[in-house]
Short mmCIF file of C-alpha atoms in Angstrom, two decimals:
data_model
loop_
_atom_site.label_atom_id
_atom_site.label_comp_id
_atom_site.label_asym_id
_atom_site.label_seq_id
_atom_site.Cartn_x
_atom_site.Cartn_y
_atom_site.Cartn_z
CA MET A 1 93.82 80.98 102.57
CA THR A 2 91.73 77.98 101.47
CA LYS A 3 87.97 78.01 101.83
CA GLU A 4 88.25 75.35 104.49
CA GLU A 5 90.80 77.47 106.53
CA TYR A 6 88.57 80.47 106.12
CA ASN A 7 85.52 78.55 107.26
CA ASN A 8 87.43 77.04 110.24
CA LEU A 9 88.75 80.38 111.33
CA GLY A 10 85.28 82.00 110.96
CA LYS A 11 83.58 79.21 112.85
CA THR A 12 86.25 79.30 115.62
CA LEU A 13 85.69 83.04 116.15
CA TRP A 14 81.82 82.69 115.96
CA ASP A 15 81.91 79.85 118.49
CA ILE A 16 83.94 82.00 120.84
CA ALA A 17 81.51 84.88 120.46
CA ASP A 18 78.47 82.71 120.95
CA ASP A 19 79.99 81.01 123.93
CA LEU A 20 81.30 84.17 125.71
CA ARG A 21 78.55 86.80 125.18
CA GLY A 22 76.20 85.06 127.66
CA SER A 23 73.26 87.34 128.27
CA MET A 24 74.77 90.23 126.47
CA ASN A 25 72.97 91.39 123.29
CA ALA A 26 74.65 90.19 120.12
CA ASP A 27 74.93 93.70 118.78
CA ASP A 28 76.77 94.91 121.96
CA PHE A 29 79.06 91.92 121.99
CA ARG A 30 79.94 92.39 118.25
CA ASP A 31 81.60 95.73 119.06
CA TYR A 32 83.92 94.06 121.66
CA MET A 33 84.78 91.07 119.51
CA LEU A 34 85.46 93.04 116.30
CA SER A 35 87.56 95.62 118.21
CA PHE A 36 89.81 92.97 119.75
CA ILE A 37 90.35 91.39 116.24
CA PHE A 38 91.17 94.81 115.00
CA LEU A 39 93.65 95.40 117.70
CA ARG A 40 95.16 91.89 116.98
CA TYR A 41 95.67 92.84 113.34
CA LEU A 42 97.19 96.37 114.06
CA SER A 43 99.62 94.75 116.55
CA ASP A 44 100.66 91.79 114.32
CA ASN A 45 101.25 94.15 111.40
CA TYR A 46 103.13 96.59 113.60
CA GLU A 47 105.44 93.92 115.13
CA LEU A 48 106.16 92.39 111.77
CA ALA A 49 107.33 95.83 110.54
CA ALA A 50 109.28 96.44 113.79
CA LYS A 51 111.11 93.11 113.24
CA LYS A 52 112.17 94.20 109.78
CA GLU A 53 113.16 97.69 110.97
CA LEU A 54 115.20 96.46 113.97
CA GLY A 55 116.60 93.39 112.37
CA LYS A 56 119.03 91.67 114.60
CA GLU A 57 118.34 94.18 117.35
CA TYR A 58 114.85 92.85 117.78
CA PRO A 59 114.93 90.87 121.03
CA LYS A 60 114.48 87.16 121.17
CA ALA A 61 111.68 85.87 123.50
CA SER A 62 114.16 83.94 125.52
CA GLU A 63 116.01 87.05 126.59
CA THR A 64 113.12 89.43 127.54
CA ASN A 65 112.34 88.34 131.06
CA ASN A 66 108.68 87.54 130.03
CA LEU A 67 108.25 91.11 128.79
CA HIS A 68 106.95 91.82 125.22
CA PRO A 69 110.03 91.96 122.97
CA LEU A 70 109.28 95.55 122.03
CA SER A 71 108.70 96.55 125.70
CA PHE A 72 112.10 95.09 126.39
CA TRP A 73 113.74 96.98 123.44
CA TYR A 74 112.12 100.21 124.61
CA SER A 75 113.45 99.77 128.10
CA LYS A 76 117.00 99.26 126.77
CA ASN A 77 117.00 101.87 123.92
CA LYS A 78 115.18 104.87 125.25
CA LYS A 79 117.28 107.42 123.32
CA ASP A 80 116.42 105.59 120.04
CA ILE A 81 112.64 105.45 120.46
CA THR A 82 111.81 108.70 118.76
CA GLU A 83 113.75 107.87 115.64
CA PHE A 84 112.32 104.38 115.59
CA GLU A 85 108.69 105.55 115.74
CA LYS A 86 109.37 108.15 113.07
CA GLN A 87 110.50 105.27 110.81
CA MET A 88 107.41 103.19 111.61
CA ARG A 89 105.15 106.13 110.79
CA ARG A 90 106.98 106.49 107.49
CA LYS A 91 106.71 102.82 106.62
CA ILE A 92 103.27 101.66 107.97
CA HIS A 93 101.65 105.01 108.86
CA TYR A 94 101.11 104.30 112.56
CA VAL A 95 102.70 103.65 115.94
CA ILE A 96 101.48 101.54 118.92
CA LYS A 97 103.20 101.73 122.33
CA PRO A 98 104.41 98.14 123.30
CA GLU A 99 102.17 98.02 126.39
CA PHE A 100 99.13 98.43 124.15
CA LEU A 101 99.97 95.76 121.64
CA TRP A 102 97.83 92.58 121.46
CA GLY A 103 100.55 90.39 122.85
CA SER A 104 100.94 92.61 125.96
CA ILE A 105 97.16 92.77 126.39
CA ALA A 106 96.78 88.99 125.92
CA GLU A 107 99.44 88.35 128.45
CA LEU A 108 97.64 90.51 131.02
CA ALA A 109 94.53 88.58 130.28
CA ARG A 110 96.23 85.22 130.58
CA THR A 111 97.71 86.05 133.96
CA HIS A 112 94.43 87.68 135.20
CA LYS A 113 96.10 91.04 135.94
CA THR A 114 93.74 93.52 137.55
CA ASN A 115 95.02 96.42 135.39
CA LEU A 116 93.80 94.86 132.18
CA LEU A 117 90.68 97.05 131.91
CA SER A 118 92.60 100.32 132.62
CA THR A 119 95.34 99.36 130.19
CA LEU A 120 92.74 98.68 127.48
CA GLN A 121 91.17 102.09 128.02
CA GLU A 122 94.46 103.87 127.78
CA GLY A 123 95.39 101.76 124.67
CA PHE A 124 92.16 102.50 122.86
CA LYS A 125 92.56 106.28 123.64
CA TYR A 126 96.15 106.22 122.36
CA ILE A 127 95.19 104.49 119.08
CA GLU A 128 92.36 107.02 118.55
CA ASN A 129 94.37 110.12 119.10
CA GLU A 130 98.13 109.29 118.64
CA SER A 131 98.73 106.20 116.68
CA PHE A 132 97.99 107.53 113.25
CA GLU A 133 98.91 110.80 111.46
CA SER A 134 95.15 111.30 110.94
CA THR A 135 93.26 111.20 114.24
CA PHE A 136 90.53 108.58 114.55
CA GLN A 137 88.53 110.14 117.32
CA GLY A 138 85.70 108.00 118.67
CA LEU A 139 86.95 104.85 116.98
CA PHE A 140 86.20 102.77 120.06
CA SER A 141 83.44 105.02 121.30
CA GLU A 142 80.77 102.23 121.15
CA ILE A 143 82.80 99.94 123.41
CA ASN A 144 82.03 100.74 126.99
CA LEU A 145 84.57 98.98 129.06
CA ASN A 146 82.76 100.18 132.22
CA SER A 147 79.42 98.73 131.16
CA GLU A 148 77.44 96.71 133.66
CA LYS A 149 76.87 94.22 130.86
CA LEU A 150 80.43 93.16 131.51
CA GLY A 151 79.85 93.00 135.21
CA LYS A 152 78.54 95.28 138.01
CA LYS A 153 82.01 95.71 139.76
CA HIS A 154 85.34 96.67 138.30
CA GLU A 155 86.72 93.29 139.32
CA GLU A 156 83.90 91.48 137.54
CA ARG A 157 84.38 93.41 134.36
CA ASN A 158 88.11 92.90 134.42
CA LYS A 159 87.65 89.16 134.83
CA LYS A 160 85.19 89.07 132.01
CA LEU A 161 87.54 90.83 129.68
CA CYS A 162 90.37 88.51 130.72
CA SER A 163 88.15 85.66 129.67
CA ILE A 164 87.12 87.07 126.33
CA ILE A 165 90.64 88.18 125.27
CA SER A 166 92.23 84.84 126.46
CA LYS A 167 89.66 82.86 124.47
CA ILE A 168 90.22 84.97 121.33
CA ALA A 169 94.04 84.73 121.75
CA GLU A 170 93.83 80.90 122.05
CA GLY A 171 91.22 80.52 119.21
CA ILE A 172 93.23 82.40 116.54
CA ALA A 173 96.82 81.50 117.71
CA SER A 174 97.21 78.76 115.02
CA PHE A 175 95.81 80.91 112.13
CA SER A 176 97.76 83.32 109.93
CA THR A 177 97.48 86.93 110.91
CA SER A 178 97.85 88.64 107.48
CA SER A 179 95.41 91.45 106.63
CA ASP A 180 93.73 89.24 104.10
CA ILE A 181 93.13 86.45 106.70
CA LEU A 182 92.02 88.60 109.60
CA GLY A 183 90.13 90.93 107.17
CA ASP A 184 88.13 87.84 105.82
CA ALA A 185 87.57 86.80 109.47
CA TYR A 186 86.32 90.24 110.32
CA GLU A 187 83.85 90.18 107.36
CA TYR A 188 82.71 86.62 108.30
CA LEU A 189 81.87 87.86 111.82
CA ILE A 190 80.04 90.98 110.59
CA GLY A 191 78.01 88.63 108.40
CA GLU A 192 77.13 86.27 111.30
CA PHE A 193 76.32 89.10 113.60
CA ALA A 194 74.18 90.55 110.77
CA ALA A 195 72.31 87.30 110.44
CA GLY A 196 71.50 87.39 114.12
CA SER A 197 70.38 91.02 113.92
CA GLY A 198 67.60 90.50 111.46
CA LYS A 199 66.25 93.78 110.17
CA LYS A 200 68.91 95.80 111.90
CA ALA A 201 71.59 94.18 109.71
CA GLY A 202 70.52 96.34 106.70
CA GLU A 203 72.25 99.28 108.46
CA PHE A 204 75.67 97.90 108.18
CA TYR A 205 75.94 94.90 105.88
CA THR A 206 75.53 94.18 102.15
CA PRO A 207 75.91 90.37 101.42
CA GLN A 208 79.22 89.75 99.71
CA THR A 209 77.59 88.26 96.64
CA ILE A 210 75.65 91.36 95.90
CA SER A 211 78.66 93.57 96.71
CA THR A 212 80.61 91.52 94.08
CA ILE A 213 77.94 92.22 91.39
CA LEU A 214 78.10 96.04 92.00
CA SER A 215 81.82 96.10 92.30
CA LYS A 216 82.33 94.13 89.06
CA ILE A 217 80.01 96.38 87.14
CA VAL A 218 81.54 99.70 88.20
CA THR A 219 85.16 98.51 87.53
CA LEU A 220 84.46 97.58 83.93
CA ASP A 221 85.10 100.22 81.22
CA SER A 222 82.11 102.59 81.43
CA GLN A 223 81.65 103.29 77.70
CA ASN A 224 82.58 99.90 76.45
CA PRO A 225 82.28 97.24 79.20
CA ALA A 226 83.27 94.50 76.71
CA ALA A 227 86.75 96.08 76.72
CA GLY A 228 87.31 94.75 80.29
CA LEU A 229 88.39 96.39 83.47
CA LYS A 230 89.28 100.01 83.92
CA LYS A 231 93.02 100.57 84.45
CA LYS A 232 92.34 102.90 87.36
CA ILE A 233 89.63 104.41 89.52
CA ASN A 234 90.94 107.55 91.09
CA LYS A 235 88.03 108.05 93.44
CA VAL A 236 85.18 105.73 94.49
CA LEU A 237 82.22 106.78 96.72
CA ASP A 238 79.72 104.83 98.77
CA PHE A 239 77.37 107.46 100.41
CA ALA A 240 75.72 104.80 102.68
CA CYS A 241 78.79 102.69 103.30
CA GLY A 242 77.72 100.73 106.38
CA SER A 243 80.74 98.62 107.39
CA GLY A 244 82.57 99.50 104.24
CA SER A 245 82.49 95.94 102.65
CA LEU A 246 81.17 97.27 99.30
CA LEU A 247 84.01 99.85 99.06
CA LEU A 248 86.55 97.22 99.90
CA ASN A 249 85.05 94.87 97.23
CA VAL A 250 85.61 97.57 94.61
CA ARG A 251 89.26 97.74 95.71
CA LYS A 252 89.61 93.97 95.57
CA GLN A 253 88.35 93.85 91.91
CA LEU A 254 91.05 96.27 90.66
CA GLY A 255 93.79 95.43 93.21
CA VAL A 256 95.51 97.65 95.74
CA THR A 257 97.07 100.00 93.11
CA GLY A 258 93.84 100.11 90.92
CA VAL A 259 91.86 102.48 93.26
CA GLY A 260 93.30 105.88 94.29
CA LYS A 261 91.23 106.83 97.25
CA ILE A 262 88.12 105.45 98.91
CA TYR A 263 85.34 107.79 100.26
CA GLY A 264 82.45 106.62 102.36
CA GLN A 265 79.71 108.24 104.42
CA GLU A 266 77.68 106.58 107.16
CA LYS A 267 74.99 108.00 109.46
CA ASN A 268 75.04 105.41 112.22
CA ILE A 269 77.90 106.07 114.62
CA THR A 270 78.49 102.34 115.42
CA THR A 271 78.64 101.35 111.78
CA TYR A 272 80.83 104.34 111.03
CA ASN A 273 83.43 103.08 113.49
CA LEU A 274 83.05 99.53 112.03
CA ALA A 275 83.85 100.96 108.54
CA ARG A 276 87.01 102.81 109.73
CA MET A 277 88.26 99.72 111.50
CA ASN A 278 87.39 97.61 108.44
CA MET A 279 89.45 99.80 106.18
CA LEU A 280 92.58 99.73 108.33
CA LEU A 281 92.15 96.00 109.01
CA HIS A 282 92.16 95.27 105.26
CA GLY A 283 95.52 97.10 104.83
CA VAL A 284 94.02 100.40 103.63
CA LYS A 285 96.34 103.12 104.77
CA ASP A 286 94.81 106.14 106.66
CA THR A 287 95.85 108.36 103.74
CA GLU A 288 93.94 106.09 101.24
CA PHE A 289 90.39 106.45 102.64
CA GLU A 290 88.09 109.03 104.14
CA ILE A 291 84.91 107.99 105.97
CA HIS A 292 82.55 110.79 107.13
CA HIS A 293 79.99 110.46 109.87
CA GLY A 294 76.94 112.24 108.62
CA ASP A 295 73.60 112.19 106.73
CA SER A 296 73.88 111.92 102.93
CA LEU A 297 70.36 113.20 102.33
CA LEU A 298 71.22 116.45 104.11
CA ASN A 299 74.68 116.52 102.30
CA ASP A 300 76.39 117.60 105.50
CA TRP A 301 79.89 116.56 104.32
CA ASP A 302 81.67 119.89 103.53
CA MET A 303 83.70 118.26 100.90
CA LEU A 304 80.60 117.43 98.85
CA ASN A 305 78.91 120.73 99.38
CA GLU A 306 80.86 122.70 96.82
CA LYS A 307 78.26 124.47 94.60
CA ASN A 308 80.79 125.67 92.01
CA PRO A 309 80.60 123.01 89.19
CA ALA A 310 84.30 123.50 88.44
CA LYS A 311 85.26 122.60 91.95
CA LYS A 312 82.86 119.88 92.85
CA MET A 313 84.02 116.43 93.69
CA LYS A 314 83.57 113.84 91.01
CA PHE A 315 83.85 110.10 91.42
CA ASP A 316 84.85 107.54 88.80
CA ALA A 317 82.62 104.96 90.57
CA VAL A 318 79.69 105.29 92.85
CA VAL A 319 78.19 102.29 94.61
CA ALA A 320 75.43 102.11 97.27
CA ASN A 321 72.97 100.08 99.26
CA PRO A 322 70.96 102.70 100.96
CA PRO A 323 68.03 101.95 103.29
CA PHE A 324 64.94 100.87 101.27
CA SER A 325 61.93 103.11 101.12
CA TYR A 326 63.33 105.32 103.94
CA ARG A 327 60.90 107.90 105.25
CA TRP A 328 62.35 111.40 105.33
CA GLU A 329 61.32 115.01 105.77
CA PRO A 330 62.51 117.09 102.86
CA THR A 331 62.58 120.77 103.81
CA ASP A 332 61.88 123.71 101.52
CA LEU A 333 65.61 124.37 101.25
CA LEU A 334 66.24 120.72 100.13
CA LYS A 335 63.67 121.13 97.42
CA THR A 336 66.00 123.73 95.70
CA ASP A 337 69.17 121.70 96.51
CA PHE A 338 71.54 121.54 93.62
CA ARG A 339 71.35 117.65 93.66
CA PHE A 340 67.51 117.67 93.20
CA ASN A 341 66.47 120.92 91.54
CA ASN A 342 66.55 119.53 87.91
CA TYR A 343 64.57 116.44 88.83
CA GLY A 344 62.06 117.14 91.59
CA ILE A 345 62.09 115.85 95.18
CA ALA A 346 61.44 112.28 96.16
CA PRO A 347 58.33 111.74 98.20
CA LYS A 348 58.33 111.67 102.06
CA SER A 349 57.35 108.01 102.09
CA ALA A 350 60.33 106.79 100.07
CA ALA A 351 63.74 108.52 99.77
CA ASP A 352 65.08 106.02 97.30
CA PHE A 353 65.30 108.51 94.45
CA ALA A 354 66.84 111.14 96.83
CA PHE A 355 69.64 108.74 97.52
CA LEU A 356 70.08 107.92 93.86
CA LEU A 357 70.16 111.59 92.87
CA HIS A 358 72.66 112.40 95.62
CA GLY A 359 75.14 109.81 94.28
CA PHE A 360 74.41 110.52 90.68
CA HIS A 361 75.23 114.23 91.09
CA PHE A 362 78.80 113.41 92.10
CA LEU A 363 79.41 110.76 89.38
CA ALA A 364 82.11 111.79 86.88
CA GLU A 365 81.22 112.11 83.17
CA GLU A 366 83.07 108.84 82.30
CA GLY A 367 81.99 107.04 85.51
CA THR A 368 79.53 104.31 86.46
CA MET A 369 77.08 104.15 89.29
CA ALA A 370 75.45 100.96 90.63
CA ILE A 371 72.76 101.22 93.35
CA ILE A 372 70.54 98.69 95.02
CA LEU A 373 66.90 99.78 95.34
CA PRO A 374 63.42 98.22 95.92
CA HIS A 375 61.47 97.43 92.78
CA GLY A 376 58.98 100.21 93.55
CA VAL A 377 61.35 102.79 91.91
CA LEU A 378 60.82 101.12 88.60
CA PHE A 379 57.09 101.64 88.31
CA ARG A 380 55.75 103.97 91.13
CA GLY A 381 53.95 107.10 89.96
CA GLY A 382 53.89 110.77 91.08
CA ALA A 383 57.21 112.47 91.87
CA GLU A 384 59.07 109.28 91.36
CA LYS A 385 57.73 108.86 87.81
CA GLU A 386 58.87 112.37 87.04
CA ILE A 387 62.38 111.70 88.25
CA ARG A 388 62.56 108.24 86.50
CA THR A 389 61.27 109.86 83.21
CA LYS A 390 63.91 112.63 83.25
CA LEU A 391 66.74 110.13 83.95
CA LEU A 392 65.45 108.00 80.99
CA LYS A 393 65.06 110.87 78.57
CA ASP A 394 68.47 112.20 79.41
CA GLY A 395 69.89 108.70 78.64
CA ASN A 396 71.28 108.11 82.14
CA ILE A 397 69.82 104.72 82.92
CA ASP A 398 71.89 102.06 81.31
CA THR A 399 70.81 98.71 82.83
CA VAL A 400 68.10 97.37 85.14
CA ILE A 401 68.83 94.12 86.96
CA GLY A 402 66.23 92.20 88.94
CA LEU A 403 67.57 89.96 91.72
CA PRO A 404 65.94 87.05 93.57
CA ALA A 405 63.94 87.47 96.81
CA ASN A 406 65.22 86.87 100.26
CA LEU A 407 68.92 87.65 99.56
CA PHE A 408 69.29 90.23 102.44
CA PHE A 409 69.19 89.97 106.20
CA SER A 410 67.07 93.09 106.44
CA THR A 411 64.21 92.18 104.07
CA GLY A 412 62.81 89.32 102.14
CA ILE A 413 61.60 91.44 99.20
CA PRO A 414 63.32 91.12 95.85
CA VAL A 415 65.33 94.14 94.96
CA CYS A 416 67.00 95.61 91.76
CA ILE A 417 70.18 97.06 90.70
CA LEU A 418 70.12 100.34 88.63
CA VAL A 419 73.20 101.03 86.64
CA LEU A 420 73.55 104.68 85.66
CA LYS A 421 75.96 106.75 83.53
CA LYS A 422 76.35 110.45 82.59
CA CYS A 423 77.47 109.49 79.18
CA LYS A 424 76.45 106.06 77.80
CA LYS A 425 77.23 104.49 74.44
CA SER A 426 74.08 102.35 73.96
CA GLU A 427 70.72 104.00 73.18
CA ASP A 428 68.64 101.05 74.46
CA ILE A 429 68.27 99.82 78.05
CA LEU A 430 69.25 96.37 79.10
CA PHE A 431 66.99 94.43 81.34
CA ILE A 432 68.29 91.44 83.18
CA ASN A 433 65.78 89.28 85.05
CA ALA A 434 67.83 87.14 87.37
CA SER A 435 65.07 86.49 89.83
CA GLU A 436 64.88 82.82 89.21
CA HIS A 437 68.64 82.11 89.38
CA PHE A 438 69.75 81.46 92.94
CA GLU A 439 70.33 78.67 95.41
CA LYS A 440 67.61 78.29 98.02
CA GLY A 441 68.76 78.35 101.69
CA LYS A 442 67.12 77.78 105.13
CA ARG A 443 67.25 81.32 106.25
CA GLN A 444 68.10 83.08 103.04
CA ASN A 445 68.61 82.49 99.40
CA THR A 446 72.15 83.06 98.03
CA LEU A 447 73.84 83.70 94.62
CA LEU A 448 76.42 81.18 93.60
CA GLU A 449 79.45 82.16 91.56
CA LYS A 450 77.86 80.96 88.36
CA HIS A 451 74.81 83.21 88.99
CA ILE A 452 77.05 86.21 89.53
CA ASN A 453 79.11 85.45 86.45
CA LYS A 454 76.02 85.05 84.35
CA ILE A 455 74.71 88.56 85.41
CA ILE A 456 78.15 90.23 84.81
CA ASP A 457 78.61 88.45 81.49
CA THR A 458 75.31 89.58 80.26
CA TYR A 459 75.95 93.15 81.36
CA GLN A 460 79.46 93.23 79.98
CA TYR A 461 78.54 92.09 76.47
CA ARG A 462 74.83 93.26 76.53
CA LYS A 463 73.67 89.77 75.63
CA GLU A 464 69.99 88.90 74.99
CA GLU A 465 68.72 85.58 76.28
CA GLU A 466 65.09 84.39 76.24
CA ARG A 467 63.43 84.64 79.62
CA TYR A 468 66.64 86.21 81.09
CA SER A 469 67.70 89.47 79.36
CA LYS A 470 66.64 91.85 76.58
CA ARG A 471 67.65 95.21 75.19
CA ILE A 472 64.73 97.59 75.11
CA SER A 473 64.47 100.67 72.84
CA MET A 474 63.47 104.07 74.28
CA GLU A 475 60.46 104.02 71.92
CA GLU A 476 59.11 100.98 73.63
CA ILE A 477 59.72 102.34 77.13
CA GLU A 478 58.01 105.59 76.10
CA LYS A 479 54.97 103.60 74.91
CA ASN A 480 54.85 102.02 78.33
CA GLU A 481 54.79 105.50 79.98
CA TYR A 482 58.32 105.18 81.40
CA ASN A 483 57.53 102.14 83.41
CA LEU A 484 60.59 99.99 84.08
CA ASN A 485 58.86 96.94 85.71
CA ILE A 486 61.23 94.18 84.61
CA SER A 487 58.60 91.47 84.04
CA ARG A 488 56.93 93.75 81.53
CA TYR A 489 60.03 93.43 79.27
CA VAL A 490 61.52 90.08 80.37
CA GLY A 491 59.10 87.40 81.66
CA THR A 492 60.43 84.31 83.25
CA ALA A 493 57.42 82.06 82.58
CA GLU A 494 57.77 79.60 79.74
CA ALA A 495 55.51 80.16 76.81
CA GLU A 496 52.68 77.64 76.48
CA VAL A 497 53.06 75.32 73.52
CA GLU A 498 50.60 76.25 70.75
CA ILE A 499 48.09 73.67 70.04
CA ASP A 500 47.03 72.93 66.47
CA LEU A 501 43.31 71.97 66.88
CA GLN A 502 43.02 70.52 63.33
CA GLU A 503 45.98 68.31 63.89
CA VAL A 504 44.66 67.19 67.27
CA HIS A 505 41.27 66.45 65.61
CA LYS A 506 42.94 64.28 63.02
CA GLU A 507 44.90 62.32 65.70
CA LEU A 508 41.68 61.74 67.71
CA MET A 509 39.81 60.57 64.57
CA ALA A 510 42.75 58.11 63.85
CA VAL A 511 42.58 56.70 67.42
CA GLU A 512 38.75 56.38 67.24
CA ASN A 513 39.04 54.46 63.81
CA LYS A 514 41.64 52.13 65.46
CA ILE A 515 39.27 51.54 68.45
CA ASN A 516 36.42 50.66 65.98
CA GLU A 517 38.59 48.20 64.05
CA ALA A 518 39.82 46.53 67.31
CA THR A 519 36.19 46.20 68.53
CA LYS A 520 35.10 44.50 65.24
CA THR A 521 37.95 42.03 65.48
CA HIS A 522 37.26 41.35 69.20
CA ASN A 523 33.52 40.74 68.52
CA LYS A 524 34.41 38.25 65.72
CA PHE A 525 36.34 36.16 68.22
CA LEU A 526 33.58 36.42 70.83
CA LYS A 527 30.97 35.30 68.29
CA GLU A 528 33.03 32.26 67.29
CA LEU A 529 33.15 31.37 70.98
CA GLY A 530 29.50 31.78 71.50
CA LEU A 531 29.87 34.69 73.84
CA PRO A 532 27.96 37.95 73.88
CA ILE A 533 29.57 40.61 71.73
CA LEU A 534 30.60 44.20 72.89
CA GLU A 535 28.23 47.02 71.92
#
């Protein structure tokens, strides 16, 4: 898909969303729009597999009496349906009844059938509970098809849904329906809705440029990044995964076979459902990912609550963009929690280090963790200084990267990326000050490909560059009382040119002598002309 095609598809879908939502809140309409794109993808992928499976048996549109081809086949081959569906589960891991496929739904919408709403309700319930080998209960729980925001009466809601679905069907009919294309469209819409959501967007969306930086870092060889990409990441974790875009970006860097299984955790139920849809829509099979709805700070995911070190889950890569300076209430029990008891507990006013320690606890010995945090974690005192000091003394902080301000939808503050490792090769810490390297935008600043590549290249080869990057010894950091404020080590201001006062004095004297000589010559001419001379 070319960039122009991608932009056209994204703009087409966004224009439809903007036009149809009317007085509905953008966040509410987002769930309808993204769910229908998700259904379109599942359906197209299913139909393509069904055509391959049935071969010449797959009915032609001209012979189906205006029925969906699979509906027609089902009606003629009832005794073969069970075996057919068994094969579909084996090949693409899910089944959708013909009446719930996008083509059938779109036809109901086009012909303004009054049973559209009830068919959608049945279809969503079927996909949640029966389509996949794993159940995806609550996948569509945030979409209330009986909401008065769609209309006060059943007829009005049905009519509104007919309009929305028909417009989407028309809008994307001419575009390819591969997982890459619709997956990109899904991400585009998430980004656009995030832009309109302001501060709320931080709950579910990490800008792709920043996702790419974290993903590229954790997929490089942990001990020797200069050696290039890892061959395989068996398990990757994002414990504040939002819509899942960061996890998908890690998979993109290494390719489909490069990542064994994806693990994510998300506290917000709406965003949790977005993440699950996003995985499936990008062609990640239900056996290749696990997203948990829960609170990472409380560590309420049973899988991660194993206290026996020999049995605990370990991840080759950990990435995260947790909420910045989140206020929390650590209980006495949490203060002795196995994730925190060797470091201390993060203050109530900012859970940043609690999030960091949660992810770091589950990092494998040869793994890499990259986390986005506010700059305060680099220099704040108290409990945060104690945690930071222990991480530094243990040799776990590998790189500190400062990013430009105003890159996020949720905040305008500049943030940093901390790269951590259980076992790192270098004894120094690399500081990268990329705060001045960006393209200014109207609403937000953005990182171009050259900016991203410069950060990754500097990290990979541990390069030093004046006013951009520097390797700092632990001795120097200790002298600075374990303060990691980036500007303390890598300033971006250009040094003032040293002025040699004696040289300047000589130059001024020479200029003065020239002025005196010129004045004498000038006065000579004035005297010859009988004019008053200059004093």
